[in-house]
Coordinates of C-alpha atoms and ligand atoms in Angstrom, one line a residue:
X126 CA 134.2 167.8 88.3
X127 CA 136.6 165.2 89.8
X128 CA 138.9 166.4 92.5
X129 CA 137.1 169.7 93.3
X130 CA 135.2 170.6 96.4
X131 CA 131.7 170.3 95.0
X132 CA 128.4 169.3 96.6
X133 CA 127.2 166.1 98.1
X134 CA 124.5 163.7 97.0
X135 CA 121.5 162.2 98.8
X136 CA 121.4 158.8 100.4
X137 CA 120.4 155.9 98.4
X138 CA 120.1 152.1 98.1
X139 CA 122.1 150.9 95.2
X140 CA 122.4 147.4 94.0
X141 CA 126.1 146.8 93.3
X142 CA 126.8 144.4 90.5
X143 CA 130.2 142.7 91.1
X144 CA 131.9 141.7 87.9
X145 CA 135.1 139.7 88.5
X146 CA 138.1 140.5 86.3
X147 CA 139.5 137.7 84.2
X148 CA 142.5 137.5 86.6
X149 CA 143.6 136.1 89.9
X150 CA 142.2 139.1 91.7
X151 CA 139.9 142.1 91.3
X152 CA 136.4 143.0 90.2
X153 CA 134.5 145.9 88.9
X154 CA 131.6 147.3 90.9
X155 CA 128.8 148.6 88.7
X156 CA 125.7 150.5 89.7
X157 CA 127.3 152.6 92.5
X158 CA 127.6 156.3 92.5
X159 CA 130.1 157.3 95.1
X160 CA 129.0 160.9 95.1
X161 CA 125.9 159.8 97.0
X162 CA 125.7 158.4 100.5
X163 CA 125.6 154.7 100.5
X164 CA 123.3 152.9 102.9
X165 CA 124.6 150.2 105.2
X166 CA 123.4 147.3 102.9
X167 CA 125.1 148.7 99.9
X168 CA 128.3 149.4 101.8
X169 CA 128.2 145.9 103.3
X170 CA 128.0 144.4 99.7
X171 CA 131.0 146.4 98.7
X172 CA 133.0 145.5 101.7
X173 CA 132.2 141.8 101.2
X174 CA 133.3 142.1 97.6
X175 CA 136.5 143.8 98.6
X176 CA 137.4 141.1 101.1
X177 CA 136.7 138.5 98.4
X178 CA 138.4 140.1 95.4
X179 CA 141.1 142.2 97.0
X180 CA 140.9 144.9 94.4
X181 CA 137.7 146.8 93.4
X182 CA 137.2 149.2 90.5
X183 CA 134.5 151.9 90.4
X184 CA 134.4 153.5 86.9
X185 CA 133.1 157.0 85.9
X186 CA 133.0 158.5 89.4
X187 CA 132.9 162.2 90.1
X188 CA 133.8 162.8 93.7
X189 CA 135.4 165.7 95.6
X190 CA 138.0 165.3 98.3
X191 CA 135.5 165.3 101.2
X192 CA 133.5 162.5 99.5
X193 CA 136.7 160.5 98.9
X194 CA 137.7 160.8 102.5
X195 CA 134.1 160.1 103.8
X196 CA 133.8 156.9 101.6
X197 CA 137.3 155.8 102.7
X198 CA 136.3 156.2 106.4
X199 CA 133.5 153.7 106.0
X200 CA 136.2 151.1 105.8
X201 CA 138.0 152.3 109.0
X202 CA 140.5 154.8 110.3
X203 CA 142.7 156.7 107.9
X204 CA 146.5 157.2 108.0
X205 CA 148.1 160.6 107.6
X206 CA 151.0 159.5 105.3
X207 CA 154.4 159.9 106.8
X208 CA 155.7 161.6 103.6
X209 CA 153.9 164.8 104.7
X210 CA 155.3 167.0 102.0
X211 CA 152.9 165.3 99.6
X212 CA 149.7 165.7 101.6
X213 CA 146.7 167.6 100.2
X214 CA 146.8 171.1 101.8
X215 CA 143.2 171.1 102.9
X216 CA 142.6 167.3 103.3
X217 CA 145.7 165.8 105.0
X218 CA 144.1 162.3 104.8
X219 CA 144.8 162.5 101.0
X220 CA 148.2 161.8 99.6
X221 CA 148.7 163.4 96.2
X222 CA 150.2 160.9 93.8
X223 CA 151.4 162.9 90.7
X224 CA 154.2 163.9 88.4
X225 CA 152.8 167.4 88.2
X226 CA 155.1 170.3 89.3
X227 CA 153.9 173.1 91.5
X228 CA 156.6 175.7 90.7
X229 CA 159.9 174.1 91.5
X230 CA 158.5 171.5 93.8
X231 CA 156.6 168.2 93.1
X232 CA 152.9 168.6 93.7
X233 CA 152.7 165.0 94.9
X234 CA 154.7 161.9 95.3
X235 CA 156.0 161.5 91.8
X236 CA 157.8 158.2 92.3
X237 CA 155.2 156.2 94.2
X238 CA 155.0 152.5 93.5
X239 CA 158.1 152.2 91.3
X240 CA 158.9 148.8 92.8
X241 CA 156.5 146.0 93.8
X242 CA 155.3 146.8 97.3
X243 CA 152.4 146.9 99.6
X244 CA 151.5 150.3 101.2
X245 CA 153.3 151.1 104.5
X246 CA 154.8 147.6 104.9
X247 CA 157.8 149.6 106.4
X248 CA 155.6 150.6 109.4
X249 CA 155.1 148.6 112.5
X250 CA 151.4 148.7 111.8
X251 CA 151.1 148.6 108.0
X252 CA 148.1 149.8 106.0
X253 CA 145.0 147.7 105.5
X254 CA 144.1 149.2 102.2
X255 CA 144.3 152.2 99.9
X256 CA 141.8 154.1 97.7
X257 CA 143.3 155.8 94.6
X258 CA 141.1 158.2 92.6
X259 CA 142.3 159.2 89.1
X260 CA 141.8 162.8 88.3
X261 CA 144.2 163.1 85.3
X262 CA 145.6 160.1 83.4
X263 CA 148.4 160.5 80.8
X264 CA 148.0 159.3 77.3
X265 CA 150.3 158.5 74.3
X266 CA 150.0 160.2 70.9
X267 CA 147.5 157.5 69.8
X268 CA 145.2 158.3 72.9
X269 CA 146.0 155.1 74.8
X270 CA 146.4 155.5 78.6
X271 CA 149.9 155.4 80.2
X272 CA 150.8 155.0 83.8
X273 CA 149.1 151.6 84.4
X274 CA 149.1 150.0 87.8
X275 CA 149.7 146.3 88.2
X276 CA 148.3 144.3 91.1
X277 CA 149.3 140.8 92.1
X278 CA 147.6 138.3 94.4
X279 CA 150.1 137.3 96.9
X280 CA 147.5 135.0 98.4
X281 CA 147.3 133.1 95.1
X282 CA 151.1 133.1 95.0
X283 CA 151.2 131.6 98.5
X284 CA 148.7 128.9 97.5
X285 CA 150.8 128.0 94.5
X286 CA 154.0 127.4 96.6
X287 CA 155.1 123.8 97.0
X288 CA 154.4 122.2 100.4
X289 CA 158.2 122.2 101.0
X290 CA 158.5 125.9 100.4
X291 CA 155.5 126.7 102.6
X292 CA 157.2 124.7 105.4
X293 CA 160.5 126.4 104.8
X294 CA 159.1 130.0 105.0
X295 CA 156.6 129.3 107.8
X296 CA 157.8 131.2 110.9
X297 CA 160.4 133.2 109.1
X298 CA 160.6 137.0 109.6
X299 CA 162.0 139.8 107.5
X300 CA 163.0 143.4 107.9
X301 CA 161.2 146.2 106.0
X302 CA 162.3 149.8 105.6
X303 CA 161.4 153.0 103.7
X304 CA 165.1 153.7 103.5
X305 CA 165.5 150.5 101.5
X306 CA 163.0 151.9 98.9
X307 CA 164.8 155.2 98.7
X308 CA 168.2 153.5 98.4
X309 CA 166.8 151.6 95.4
X310 CA 165.5 154.8 93.8
X311 CA 168.9 156.5 94.2
X312 CA 170.7 153.5 92.8
X313 CA 168.4 153.6 89.8
X314 CA 169.3 157.2 89.2
X315 CA 166.5 159.2 90.7
X316 CA 168.2 162.5 91.6
X317 CA 165.2 163.8 93.7
X318 CA 164.9 160.6 95.9
X319 CA 166.0 162.0 99.2
X320 CA 164.7 160.8 102.5
X321 CA 165.0 163.6 105.2
X322 CA 166.5 162.8 108.6
X323 CA 163.1 163.6 110.1
X324 CA 161.4 161.0 107.8
X325 CA 164.1 158.5 108.5
X326 CA 163.6 158.9 112.2
X327 CA 159.9 158.3 111.9
X328 CA 160.4 155.1 109.9
X329 CA 163.0 152.9 111.6
X330 CA 163.3 149.4 110.1
X331 CA 160.5 147.0 111.3
X332 CA 160.2 143.3 111.4
X333 CA 157.2 141.4 110.0
X334 CA 156.4 137.8 109.2
X335 CA 157.3 136.6 105.7
X336 CA 153.8 134.9 105.5
X337 CA 150.8 136.7 107.0
X338 CA 147.2 135.7 107.6
X339 CA 144.3 137.9 106.6
X340 CA 142.4 139.1 109.7
X341 CA 139.0 138.7 108.0
X342 CA 139.3 135.9 105.5
X343 CA 142.1 134.0 107.3
X344 CA 143.8 133.5 103.9
X345 CA 147.6 133.3 104.0
X346 CA 149.7 135.4 101.7
X347 CA 153.4 136.2 101.0
X348 CA 154.2 139.5 102.6
X349 CA 157.8 140.2 101.5
X350 CA 158.1 142.6 98.6
X351 CA 160.9 143.9 96.3
X352 CA 160.5 147.6 97.2
X353 CA 160.4 147.6 101.0
X354 CA 161.8 144.3 102.3
X355 CA 165.5 144.7 103.0
X356 CA 166.3 141.2 104.2
X357 CA 165.0 137.9 105.6
X358 CA 166.3 137.2 109.1
X359 CA 167.7 134.1 110.7
X360 CA 169.4 132.6 107.5
X361 CA 172.9 132.8 106.1
X362 CA 173.2 136.0 104.1
X363 CA 173.4 134.4 100.6
X364 CA 170.5 132.0 101.3
X365 CA 168.4 134.9 102.7
X366 CA 169.0 137.1 99.6
X367 CA 168.3 134.2 97.2
X368 CA 165.1 133.3 99.1
X369 CA 163.9 136.9 99.1
X370 CA 164.5 137.2 95.3
X371 CA 162.8 133.9 94.6
X372 CA 159.7 134.8 96.6
X373 CA 159.5 138.3 95.0
X374 CA 159.8 136.8 91.5
X375 CA 157.3 134.1 92.4
X376 CA 154.7 136.7 93.7
X377 CA 154.8 138.6 90.4
X378 CA 154.4 135.8 88.0
X379 CA 151.9 136.8 85.2
X380 CA 149.2 134.4 86.3
X381 CA 148.8 136.3 89.6
X382 CA 148.7 139.8 88.1
X383 CA 145.9 142.1 87.0
X384 CA 147.0 145.2 85.0
X385 CA 144.8 148.3 85.4
X386 CA 144.6 150.8 82.5
X387 CA 143.4 154.0 84.1
X388 CA 140.6 156.3 83.0
X389 CA 139.9 159.6 84.7
X390 CA 137.1 159.1 87.2
X391 CA 138.3 155.6 88.2
X392 CA 138.5 154.8 91.9
X393 CA 140.3 151.7 92.8
X394 CA 140.4 150.3 96.3
X395 CA 142.9 147.5 97.1
X396 CA 143.6 145.3 100.1
X397 CA 147.2 145.7 101.2
X398 CA 147.3 142.4 102.9
X399 CA 146.9 139.8 100.1
X400 CA 148.2 142.0 97.2
X401 CA 151.2 144.0 96.0
X402 CA 151.2 146.6 93.3
X403 CA 153.5 148.3 90.9
X404 CA 153.1 151.7 89.1
X405 CA 154.4 151.8 85.5
X406 CA 156.3 155.0 84.9
X407 CA 156.1 155.1 81.1
X408 CA 155.1 158.8 80.8
X409 CA 156.7 162.2 81.5
X410 CA 155.6 165.9 81.5
X411 CA 153.8 167.4 79.6
X412 CA 151.8 164.1 80.0
X413 CA 150.2 164.6 83.4
X414 CA 149.2 162.0 86.0
X415 CA 147.3 163.4 89.0
X416 CA 145.6 161.2 91.6
X417 CA 144.4 161.3 95.2
X418 CA 145.1 158.4 97.6
X419 CA 143.6 157.7 101.0
X420 CA 145.3 155.0 103.1
X421 CA 143.4 152.8 105.6
X422 CA 145.0 152.0 108.9
X423 CA 145.7 148.3 109.5
X424 CA 146.7 145.9 112.2
X425 CA 149.9 144.3 113.2
X426 CA 150.5 141.4 110.8
X427 CA 149.7 138.0 112.2
Ligands
SIN890 C1 150.9 153.6 95.0 O1 151.8 152.9 95.1 O2 150.1 153.8 96.0 C2 150.6 154.4 93.8 C3 150.2 153.5 92.7 C4 150.1 154.3 91.4 O3 150.5 155.5 91.3 O4 149.6 153.7 90.4

């Protein structure tokens, strides 16, 4: 059963079939059972596909927390998320993403991804990627899934900029902060969106480039995002604000976006460098959404 501490499987060579989505990014990986150990050749094929497609979907998986963590570690070191009140009690590498209540407290981060963002862009060393495993997915009365996640290719968005715009933003830097995201949540009426002093101290504002290059593919992408970028530096205030808004709007144009409709048992891995994502909050208890996320450590943006 997904999300429970059950057994492990034997090693195996699998032949992943990579089926690209009809979108600017993303592919489904078929023929891989993540409950079993993957040999190096199988894992290498998956990692290649991830670098090429930025978002990978594995359907119909049944993995426990230890398997989720072990598979994630094949990609690199893991972060222990700074919002530590939402960590899994026995597996701190797992961030619980959920609207479910545990008594009078939230069992997990209930407001994750409400604005377009890329994970941990508010840290000096942002995340390389994230792996989100769906254990419970909310549905409407007709049985259709709710709580979709949208992904956009900020590499495709960069490629589509005019030469003039590429020149204009080359070398610019911006400030990112977790407090910015919380301020937006509060402004949008979320009564529970508080950021403790301790969390605020752990996440002072940081500066990153507006355009970054991928350490493996070399592809450039737009890095500023609506949720966590507070301002572009080195420009008059009005111009900086308009430019930030224009870049965020450009990044999320429909032609760059893939919309994922979740099924329980889906595991999605995304690359946090050339993408942004947005979680659609169109459900409420008793419709339950319960997911586990691991977060891969990254490198300083170049
Ligand atoms: C996230 O931003 O990592 C969560 C995405 C989601 O809940 O769909």
